[in-house]
């Protein structure tokens, strides 16, 4: 029995060492540069750098996250645009030990109109549904309309209740706006795409 346990432990250690990668890990919730990076062990061979831009009313924040790569997120490019609001997210992955040495990167935004038109409104200070007769012409890959109402804690620790409608791309809707760096959703009233 002892030999079997030893053998299983040895196999586990070998599997982990063969299928693990070292990646840099850090998070900067209101900066494009991490102050302290640690080395962590990740299963698989991918490391991640995720960059985010978030504009809500009067405030704009850029944030970065480094860590283990995940097939569900690698290559993801999320975006949503509404009146007085903008959310952009990009996750790039690389293969090999400590390969995620790069910095904050967001692809160039495609501002080419795509023919989709969505309702557009923004209210700060309330999670009640905003109402407006205004519309927004969607651009690039933002081919879906969204309606989002929530209370969030921004990277500067300010708490904002707001309601916004606008355009989103498919990935922005798929992740339900849950891939946020340094933005804490305190309460979600509604999200429809």
PDB file of C-alpha atoms in Angstrom:
ATOM      1  CA  UNK A   1       0.000   0.000   0.000  1.00  0.00           C
ATOM      2  CA  UNK A   2       2.884   2.370   0.853  1.00  0.00           C
ATOM      3  CA  UNK A   3       4.459   1.669  -2.512  1.00  0.00           C
ATOM      4  CA  UNK A   4       1.170   2.422  -4.284  1.00  0.00           C
ATOM      5  CA  UNK A   5       0.789   5.754  -2.443  1.00  0.00           C
ATOM      6  CA  UNK A   6       4.399   6.662  -3.241  1.00  0.00           C
ATOM      7  CA  UNK A   7       3.871   5.758  -6.883  1.00  0.00           C
ATOM      8  CA  UNK A   8       0.670   7.821  -7.126  1.00  0.00           C
ATOM      9  CA  UNK A   9       2.434  10.785  -5.501  1.00  0.00           C
ATOM     10  CA  UNK A  10       5.326  10.470  -7.933  1.00  0.00           C
ATOM     11  CA  UNK A  11       2.991  10.264 -10.945  1.00  0.00           C
ATOM     12  CA  UNK A  12       1.057  13.309  -9.694  1.00  0.00           C
ATOM     13  CA  UNK A  13       4.282  15.300  -9.279  1.00  0.00           C
ATOM     14  CA  UNK A  14       5.471  14.299 -12.751  1.00  0.00           C
ATOM     15  CA  UNK A  15       2.134  15.163 -14.368  1.00  0.00           C
ATOM     16  CA  UNK A  16       2.071  18.559 -12.630  1.00  0.00           C
ATOM     17  CA  UNK A  17       5.660  19.323 -13.619  1.00  0.00           C
ATOM     18  CA  UNK A  18       5.065  18.273 -17.240  1.00  0.00           C
ATOM     19  CA  UNK A  19       1.733  20.083 -17.634  1.00  0.00           C
ATOM     20  CA  UNK A  20       2.434  23.216 -15.621  1.00  0.00           C
ATOM     21  CA  UNK A  21       3.790  26.579 -16.622  1.00  0.00           C
ATOM     22  CA  UNK A  22       5.122  29.455 -14.571  1.00  0.00           C
ATOM     23  CA  UNK A  23       3.357  32.745 -15.259  1.00  0.00           C
ATOM     24  CA  UNK A  24       3.618  36.252 -13.887  1.00  0.00           C
ATOM     25  CA  UNK A  25       0.648  37.207 -11.710  1.00  0.00           C
ATOM     26  CA  UNK A  26      -0.483  40.706 -10.735  1.00  0.00           C
ATOM     27  CA  UNK A  27      -3.410  43.093 -10.840  1.00  0.00           C
ATOM     28  CA  UNK A  28      -3.537  46.884 -11.110  1.00  0.00           C
ATOM     29  CA  UNK A  29      -7.081  48.157 -10.835  1.00  0.00           C
ATOM     30  CA  UNK A  30      -6.493  51.785 -11.809  1.00  0.00           C
ATOM     31  CA  UNK A  31      -3.194  51.635 -13.655  1.00  0.00           C
ATOM     32  CA  UNK A  32      -1.729  50.180 -16.829  1.00  0.00           C
ATOM     33  CA  UNK A  33       1.308  48.839 -14.945  1.00  0.00           C
ATOM     34  CA  UNK A  34       1.559  46.299 -12.156  1.00  0.00           C
ATOM     35  CA  UNK A  35       3.706  47.379  -9.214  1.00  0.00           C
ATOM     36  CA  UNK A  36       4.472  43.868  -7.963  1.00  0.00           C
ATOM     37  CA  UNK A  37       4.544  40.732 -10.088  1.00  0.00           C
ATOM     38  CA  UNK A  38       4.735  37.275  -8.538  1.00  0.00           C
ATOM     39  CA  UNK A  39       5.510  33.981 -10.219  1.00  0.00           C
ATOM     40  CA  UNK A  40       2.755  31.366 -10.002  1.00  0.00           C
ATOM     41  CA  UNK A  41       2.336  27.799 -11.266  1.00  0.00           C
ATOM     42  CA  UNK A  42      -0.464  27.256 -13.773  1.00  0.00           C
ATOM     43  CA  UNK A  43      -1.923  24.062 -15.199  1.00  0.00           C
ATOM     44  CA  UNK A  44      -1.524  23.981 -18.950  1.00  0.00           C
ATOM     45  CA  UNK A  45       0.910  26.028 -20.981  1.00  0.00           C
ATOM     46  CA  UNK A  46      -0.781  29.435 -21.357  1.00  0.00           C
ATOM     47  CA  UNK A  47      -0.149  32.701 -19.529  1.00  0.00           C
ATOM     48  CA  UNK A  48      -2.510  35.689 -19.712  1.00  0.00           C
ATOM     49  CA  UNK A  49      -2.434  39.472 -19.921  1.00  0.00           C
ATOM     50  CA  UNK A  50      -5.889  41.085 -19.687  1.00  0.00           C
ATOM     51  CA  UNK A  51      -6.345  44.811 -20.357  1.00  0.00           C
ATOM     52  CA  UNK A  52      -9.492  46.801 -19.625  1.00  0.00           C
ATOM     53  CA  UNK A  53     -10.812  50.310 -20.254  1.00  0.00           C
ATOM     54  CA  UNK A  54     -13.942  51.423 -18.399  1.00  0.00           C
ATOM     55  CA  UNK A  55     -15.643  54.805 -18.702  1.00  0.00           C
ATOM     56  CA  UNK A  56     -18.702  55.549 -16.580  1.00  0.00           C
ATOM     57  CA  UNK A  57     -20.085  59.073 -16.569  1.00  0.00           C
ATOM     58  CA  UNK A  58     -17.244  61.372 -15.517  1.00  0.00           C
ATOM     59  CA  UNK A  59     -14.672  58.680 -14.672  1.00  0.00           C
ATOM     60  CA  UNK A  60     -12.344  56.595 -16.830  1.00  0.00           C
ATOM     61  CA  UNK A  61     -10.185  53.725 -15.622  1.00  0.00           C
ATOM     62  CA  UNK A  62      -7.547  51.543 -17.246  1.00  0.00           C
ATOM     63  CA  UNK A  63      -6.629  48.286 -15.513  1.00  0.00           C
ATOM     64  CA  UNK A  64      -4.403  45.255 -16.127  1.00  0.00           C
ATOM     65  CA  UNK A  65      -4.343  41.669 -14.890  1.00  0.00           C
ATOM     66  CA  UNK A  66      -1.710  38.949 -15.419  1.00  0.00           C
ATOM     67  CA  UNK A  67      -2.041  35.276 -14.549  1.00  0.00           C
ATOM     68  CA  UNK A  68      -2.868  31.832 -15.923  1.00  0.00           C
ATOM     69  CA  UNK A  69      -4.380  31.538 -19.389  1.00  0.00           C
ATOM     70  CA  UNK A  70      -7.860  30.074 -19.817  1.00  0.00           C
ATOM     71  CA  UNK A  71      -9.228  28.786 -23.137  1.00  0.00           C
ATOM     72  CA  UNK A  72     -12.559  30.523 -22.435  1.00  0.00           C
ATOM     73  CA  UNK A  73     -10.881  33.930 -22.208  1.00  0.00           C
ATOM     74  CA  UNK A  74      -7.720  33.761 -24.367  1.00  0.00           C
ATOM     75  CA  UNK A  75      -8.178  36.030 -27.392  1.00  0.00           C
ATOM     76  CA  UNK A  76     -11.391  37.520 -26.012  1.00  0.00           C
ATOM     77  CA  UNK A  77     -12.189  41.043 -27.083  1.00  0.00           C
ATOM     78  CA  UNK A  78     -15.261  42.463 -25.353  1.00  0.00           C
ATOM     79  CA  UNK A  79     -16.788  45.873 -25.867  1.00  0.00           C
ATOM     80  CA  UNK A  80     -19.918  47.813 -25.058  1.00  0.00           C
ATOM     81  CA  UNK A  81     -20.750  51.435 -25.878  1.00  0.00           C
ATOM     82  CA  UNK A  82     -23.547  53.534 -24.462  1.00  0.00           C
ATOM     83  CA  UNK A  83     -24.256  57.165 -23.847  1.00  0.00           C
ATOM     84  CA  UNK A  84     -21.514  58.422 -21.468  1.00  0.00           C
ATOM     85  CA  UNK A  85     -20.200  54.875 -20.996  1.00  0.00           C
ATOM     86  CA  UNK A  86     -17.635  52.607 -22.610  1.00  0.00           C
ATOM     87  CA  UNK A  87     -16.279  49.175 -21.700  1.00  0.00           C
ATOM     88  CA  UNK A  88     -13.416  47.441 -23.527  1.00  0.00           C
ATOM     89  CA  UNK A  89     -11.664  44.217 -22.557  1.00  0.00           C
ATOM     90  CA  UNK A  90      -8.885  42.268 -24.266  1.00  0.00           C
ATOM     91  CA  UNK A  91      -7.191  39.069 -23.109  1.00  0.00           C
ATOM     92  CA  UNK A  92      -4.023  37.952 -24.849  1.00  0.00           C
ATOM     93  CA  UNK A  93      -2.339  34.663 -24.057  1.00  0.00           C
ATOM     94  CA  UNK A  94       1.115  33.313 -24.744  1.00  0.00           C
ATOM     95  CA  UNK A  95       2.745  29.914 -24.386  1.00  0.00           C
ATOM     96  CA  UNK A  96       5.748  29.109 -22.220  1.00  0.00           C
ATOM     97  CA  UNK A  97       7.226  29.894 -18.835  1.00  0.00           C
ATOM     98  CA  UNK A  98       6.952  33.552 -17.774  1.00  0.00           C
ATOM     99  CA  UNK A  99       5.985  34.624 -21.299  1.00  0.00           C
ATOM    100  CA  UNK A 100       3.445  37.242 -20.098  1.00  0.00           C
ATOM    101  CA  UNK A 101       6.028  40.013 -19.710  1.00  0.00           C
ATOM    102  CA  UNK A 102       4.161  42.487 -21.920  1.00  0.00           C
ATOM    103  CA  UNK A 103       2.083  45.415 -20.795  1.00  0.00           C
ATOM    104  CA  UNK A 104      -1.341  46.981 -21.208  1.00  0.00           C
ATOM    105  CA  UNK A 105      -2.710  46.540 -24.741  1.00  0.00           C
ATOM    106  CA  UNK A 106      -6.101  47.147 -26.307  1.00  0.00           C
ATOM    107  CA  UNK A 107      -6.572  46.576 -30.049  1.00  0.00           C
ATOM    108  CA  UNK A 108      -7.441  49.616 -32.156  1.00  0.00           C
ATOM    109  CA  UNK A 109     -11.170  50.251 -31.875  1.00  0.00           C
ATOM    110  CA  UNK A 110     -13.165  49.745 -35.075  1.00  0.00           C
ATOM    111  CA  UNK A 111     -15.428  52.796 -35.424  1.00  0.00           C
ATOM    112  CA  UNK A 112     -16.927  51.737 -38.771  1.00  0.00           C
ATOM    113  CA  UNK A 113     -20.762  51.879 -38.597  1.00  0.00           C
ATOM    114  CA  UNK A 114     -22.197  48.354 -38.984  1.00  0.00           C
ATOM    115  CA  UNK A 115     -25.851  49.282 -39.637  1.00  0.00           C
ATOM    116  CA  UNK A 116     -27.185  48.234 -36.203  1.00  0.00           C
ATOM    117  CA  UNK A 117     -29.021  50.922 -34.187  1.00  0.00           C
ATOM    118  CA  UNK A 118     -29.827  50.539 -30.473  1.00  0.00           C
ATOM    119  CA  UNK A 119     -31.710  52.564 -27.850  1.00  0.00           C
ATOM    120  CA  UNK A 120     -29.329  54.850 -25.974  1.00  0.00           C
ATOM    121  CA  UNK A 121     -29.624  56.413 -22.540  1.00  0.00           C
ATOM    122  CA  UNK A 122     -27.647  56.889 -19.334  1.00  0.00           C
ATOM    123  CA  UNK A 123     -28.687  57.784 -15.791  1.00  0.00           C
ATOM    124  CA  UNK A 124     -26.212  58.146 -12.948  1.00  0.00           C
ATOM    125  CA  UNK A 125     -27.393  57.795  -9.349  1.00  0.00           C
ATOM    126  CA  UNK A 126     -30.155  55.268  -9.935  1.00  0.00           C
ATOM    127  CA  UNK A 127     -30.632  51.659 -10.978  1.00  0.00           C
ATOM    128  CA  UNK A 128     -34.108  52.458 -12.338  1.00  0.00           C
ATOM    129  CA  UNK A 129     -34.369  51.862 -16.063  1.00  0.00           C
ATOM    130  CA  UNK A 130     -33.291  54.886 -18.066  1.00  0.00           C
ATOM    131  CA  UNK A 131     -35.755  56.085 -20.705  1.00  0.00           C
ATOM    132  CA  UNK A 132     -34.952  57.989 -23.865  1.00  0.00           C
ATOM    133  CA  UNK A 133     -36.010  58.403 -27.464  1.00  0.00           C
ATOM    134  CA  UNK A 134     -32.346  58.613 -28.463  1.00  0.00           C
ATOM    135  CA  UNK A 135     -30.494  55.919 -30.397  1.00  0.00           C
ATOM    136  CA  UNK A 136     -26.862  55.060 -30.982  1.00  0.00           C
ATOM    137  CA  UNK A 137     -25.364  53.825 -34.256  1.00  0.00           C
ATOM    138  CA  UNK A 138     -23.329  50.712 -33.461  1.00  0.00           C
ATOM    139  CA  UNK A 139     -19.821  50.261 -34.839  1.00  0.00           C
ATOM    140  CA  UNK A 140     -17.361  47.442 -35.478  1.00  0.00           C
ATOM    141  CA  UNK A 141     -18.371  44.136 -33.916  1.00  0.00           C
ATOM    142  CA  UNK A 142     -20.969  45.685 -31.590  1.00  0.00           C
ATOM    143  CA  UNK A 143     -24.032  44.096 -33.216  1.00  0.00           C
ATOM    144  CA  UNK A 144     -26.223  43.568 -30.132  1.00  0.00           C
ATOM    145  CA  UNK A 145     -28.231  45.980 -27.990  1.00  0.00           C
ATOM    146  CA  UNK A 146     -27.821  45.895 -24.219  1.00  0.00           C
ATOM    147  CA  UNK A 147     -29.635  47.233 -21.162  1.00  0.00           C
ATOM    148  CA  UNK A 148     -27.562  47.272 -17.953  1.00  0.00           C
ATOM    149  CA  UNK A 149     -28.510  48.557 -14.501  1.00  0.00           C
ATOM    150  CA  UNK A 150     -26.248  48.100 -11.483  1.00  0.00           C
ATOM    151  CA  UNK A 151     -24.457  49.518  -8.496  1.00  0.00           C
ATOM    152  CA  UNK A 152     -20.660  49.232  -8.863  1.00  0.00           C
ATOM    153  CA  UNK A 153     -17.549  50.103  -6.897  1.00  0.00           C
ATOM    154  CA  UNK A 154     -15.071  51.723  -9.278  1.00  0.00           C
ATOM    155  CA  UNK A 155     -11.279  51.219  -9.080  1.00  0.00           C
ATOM    156  CA  UNK A 156     -10.995  54.522  -7.159  1.00  0.00           C
ATOM    157  CA  UNK A 157     -13.424  53.036  -4.542  1.00  0.00           C
ATOM    158  CA  UNK A 158     -16.275  55.391  -5.520  1.00  0.00           C
ATOM    159  CA  UNK A 159     -19.680  53.696  -5.607  1.00  0.00           C
ATOM    160  CA  UNK A 160     -21.956  54.524  -8.531  1.00  0.00           C
ATOM    161  CA  UNK A 161     -25.512  53.436  -9.311  1.00  0.00           C
ATOM    162  CA  UNK A 162     -26.301  53.724 -12.989  1.00  0.00           C
ATOM    163  CA  UNK A 163     -28.518  52.608 -15.829  1.00  0.00           C
ATOM    164  CA  UNK A 164     -27.283  52.476 -19.429  1.00  0.00           C
ATOM    165  CA  UNK A 165     -28.438  51.221 -22.836  1.00  0.00           C
ATOM    166  CA  UNK A 166     -26.348  50.891 -25.962  1.00  0.00           C
ATOM    167  CA  UNK A 167     -24.403  48.534 -28.249  1.00  0.00           C
ATOM    168  CA  UNK A 168     -22.331  45.476 -27.314  1.00  0.00           C
ATOM    169  CA  UNK A 169     -20.382  42.830 -29.155  1.00  0.00           C
ATOM    170  CA  UNK A 170     -21.196  39.137 -28.726  1.00  0.00           C
ATOM    171  CA  UNK A 171     -18.373  38.507 -26.254  1.00  0.00           C
ATOM    172  CA  UNK A 172     -19.474  41.405 -24.046  1.00  0.00           C
ATOM    173  CA  UNK A 173     -22.907  39.781 -23.817  1.00  0.00           C
ATOM    174  CA  UNK A 174     -21.530  36.238 -23.477  1.00  0.00           C
ATOM    175  CA  UNK A 175     -19.503  37.071 -20.377  1.00  0.00           C
ATOM    176  CA  UNK A 176     -22.372  39.100 -18.892  1.00  0.00           C
ATOM    177  CA  UNK A 177     -19.916  41.934 -18.232  1.00  0.00           C
ATOM    178  CA  UNK A 178     -18.412  39.689 -15.529  1.00  0.00           C
ATOM    179  CA  UNK A 179     -14.784  39.930 -16.682  1.00  0.00           C
ATOM    180  CA  UNK A 180     -13.998  43.162 -14.900  1.00  0.00           C
ATOM    181  CA  UNK A 181     -10.669  44.165 -13.389  1.00  0.00           C
ATOM    182  CA  UNK A 182     -10.976  46.222 -10.235  1.00  0.00           C
ATOM    183  CA  UNK A 183     -14.667  46.976 -10.771  1.00  0.00           C
ATOM    184  CA  UNK A 184     -16.846  45.317  -8.192  1.00  0.00           C
ATOM    185  CA  UNK A 185     -20.494  44.864  -9.016  1.00  0.00           C
ATOM    186  CA  UNK A 186     -22.283  45.398  -5.710  1.00  0.00           C
ATOM    187  CA  UNK A 187     -25.791  44.857  -7.040  1.00  0.00           C
ATOM    188  CA  UNK A 188     -27.150  44.048 -10.500  1.00  0.00           C
ATOM    189  CA  UNK A 189     -30.706  45.074 -11.233  1.00  0.00           C
ATOM    190  CA  UNK A 190     -30.713  43.931 -14.858  1.00  0.00           C
ATOM    191  CA  UNK A 191     -28.610  42.834 -17.814  1.00  0.00           C
ATOM    192  CA  UNK A 192     -30.218  42.073 -21.163  1.00  0.00           C
ATOM    193  CA  UNK A 193     -28.457  41.632 -24.489  1.00  0.00           C
TER     194      UNK A 193
END
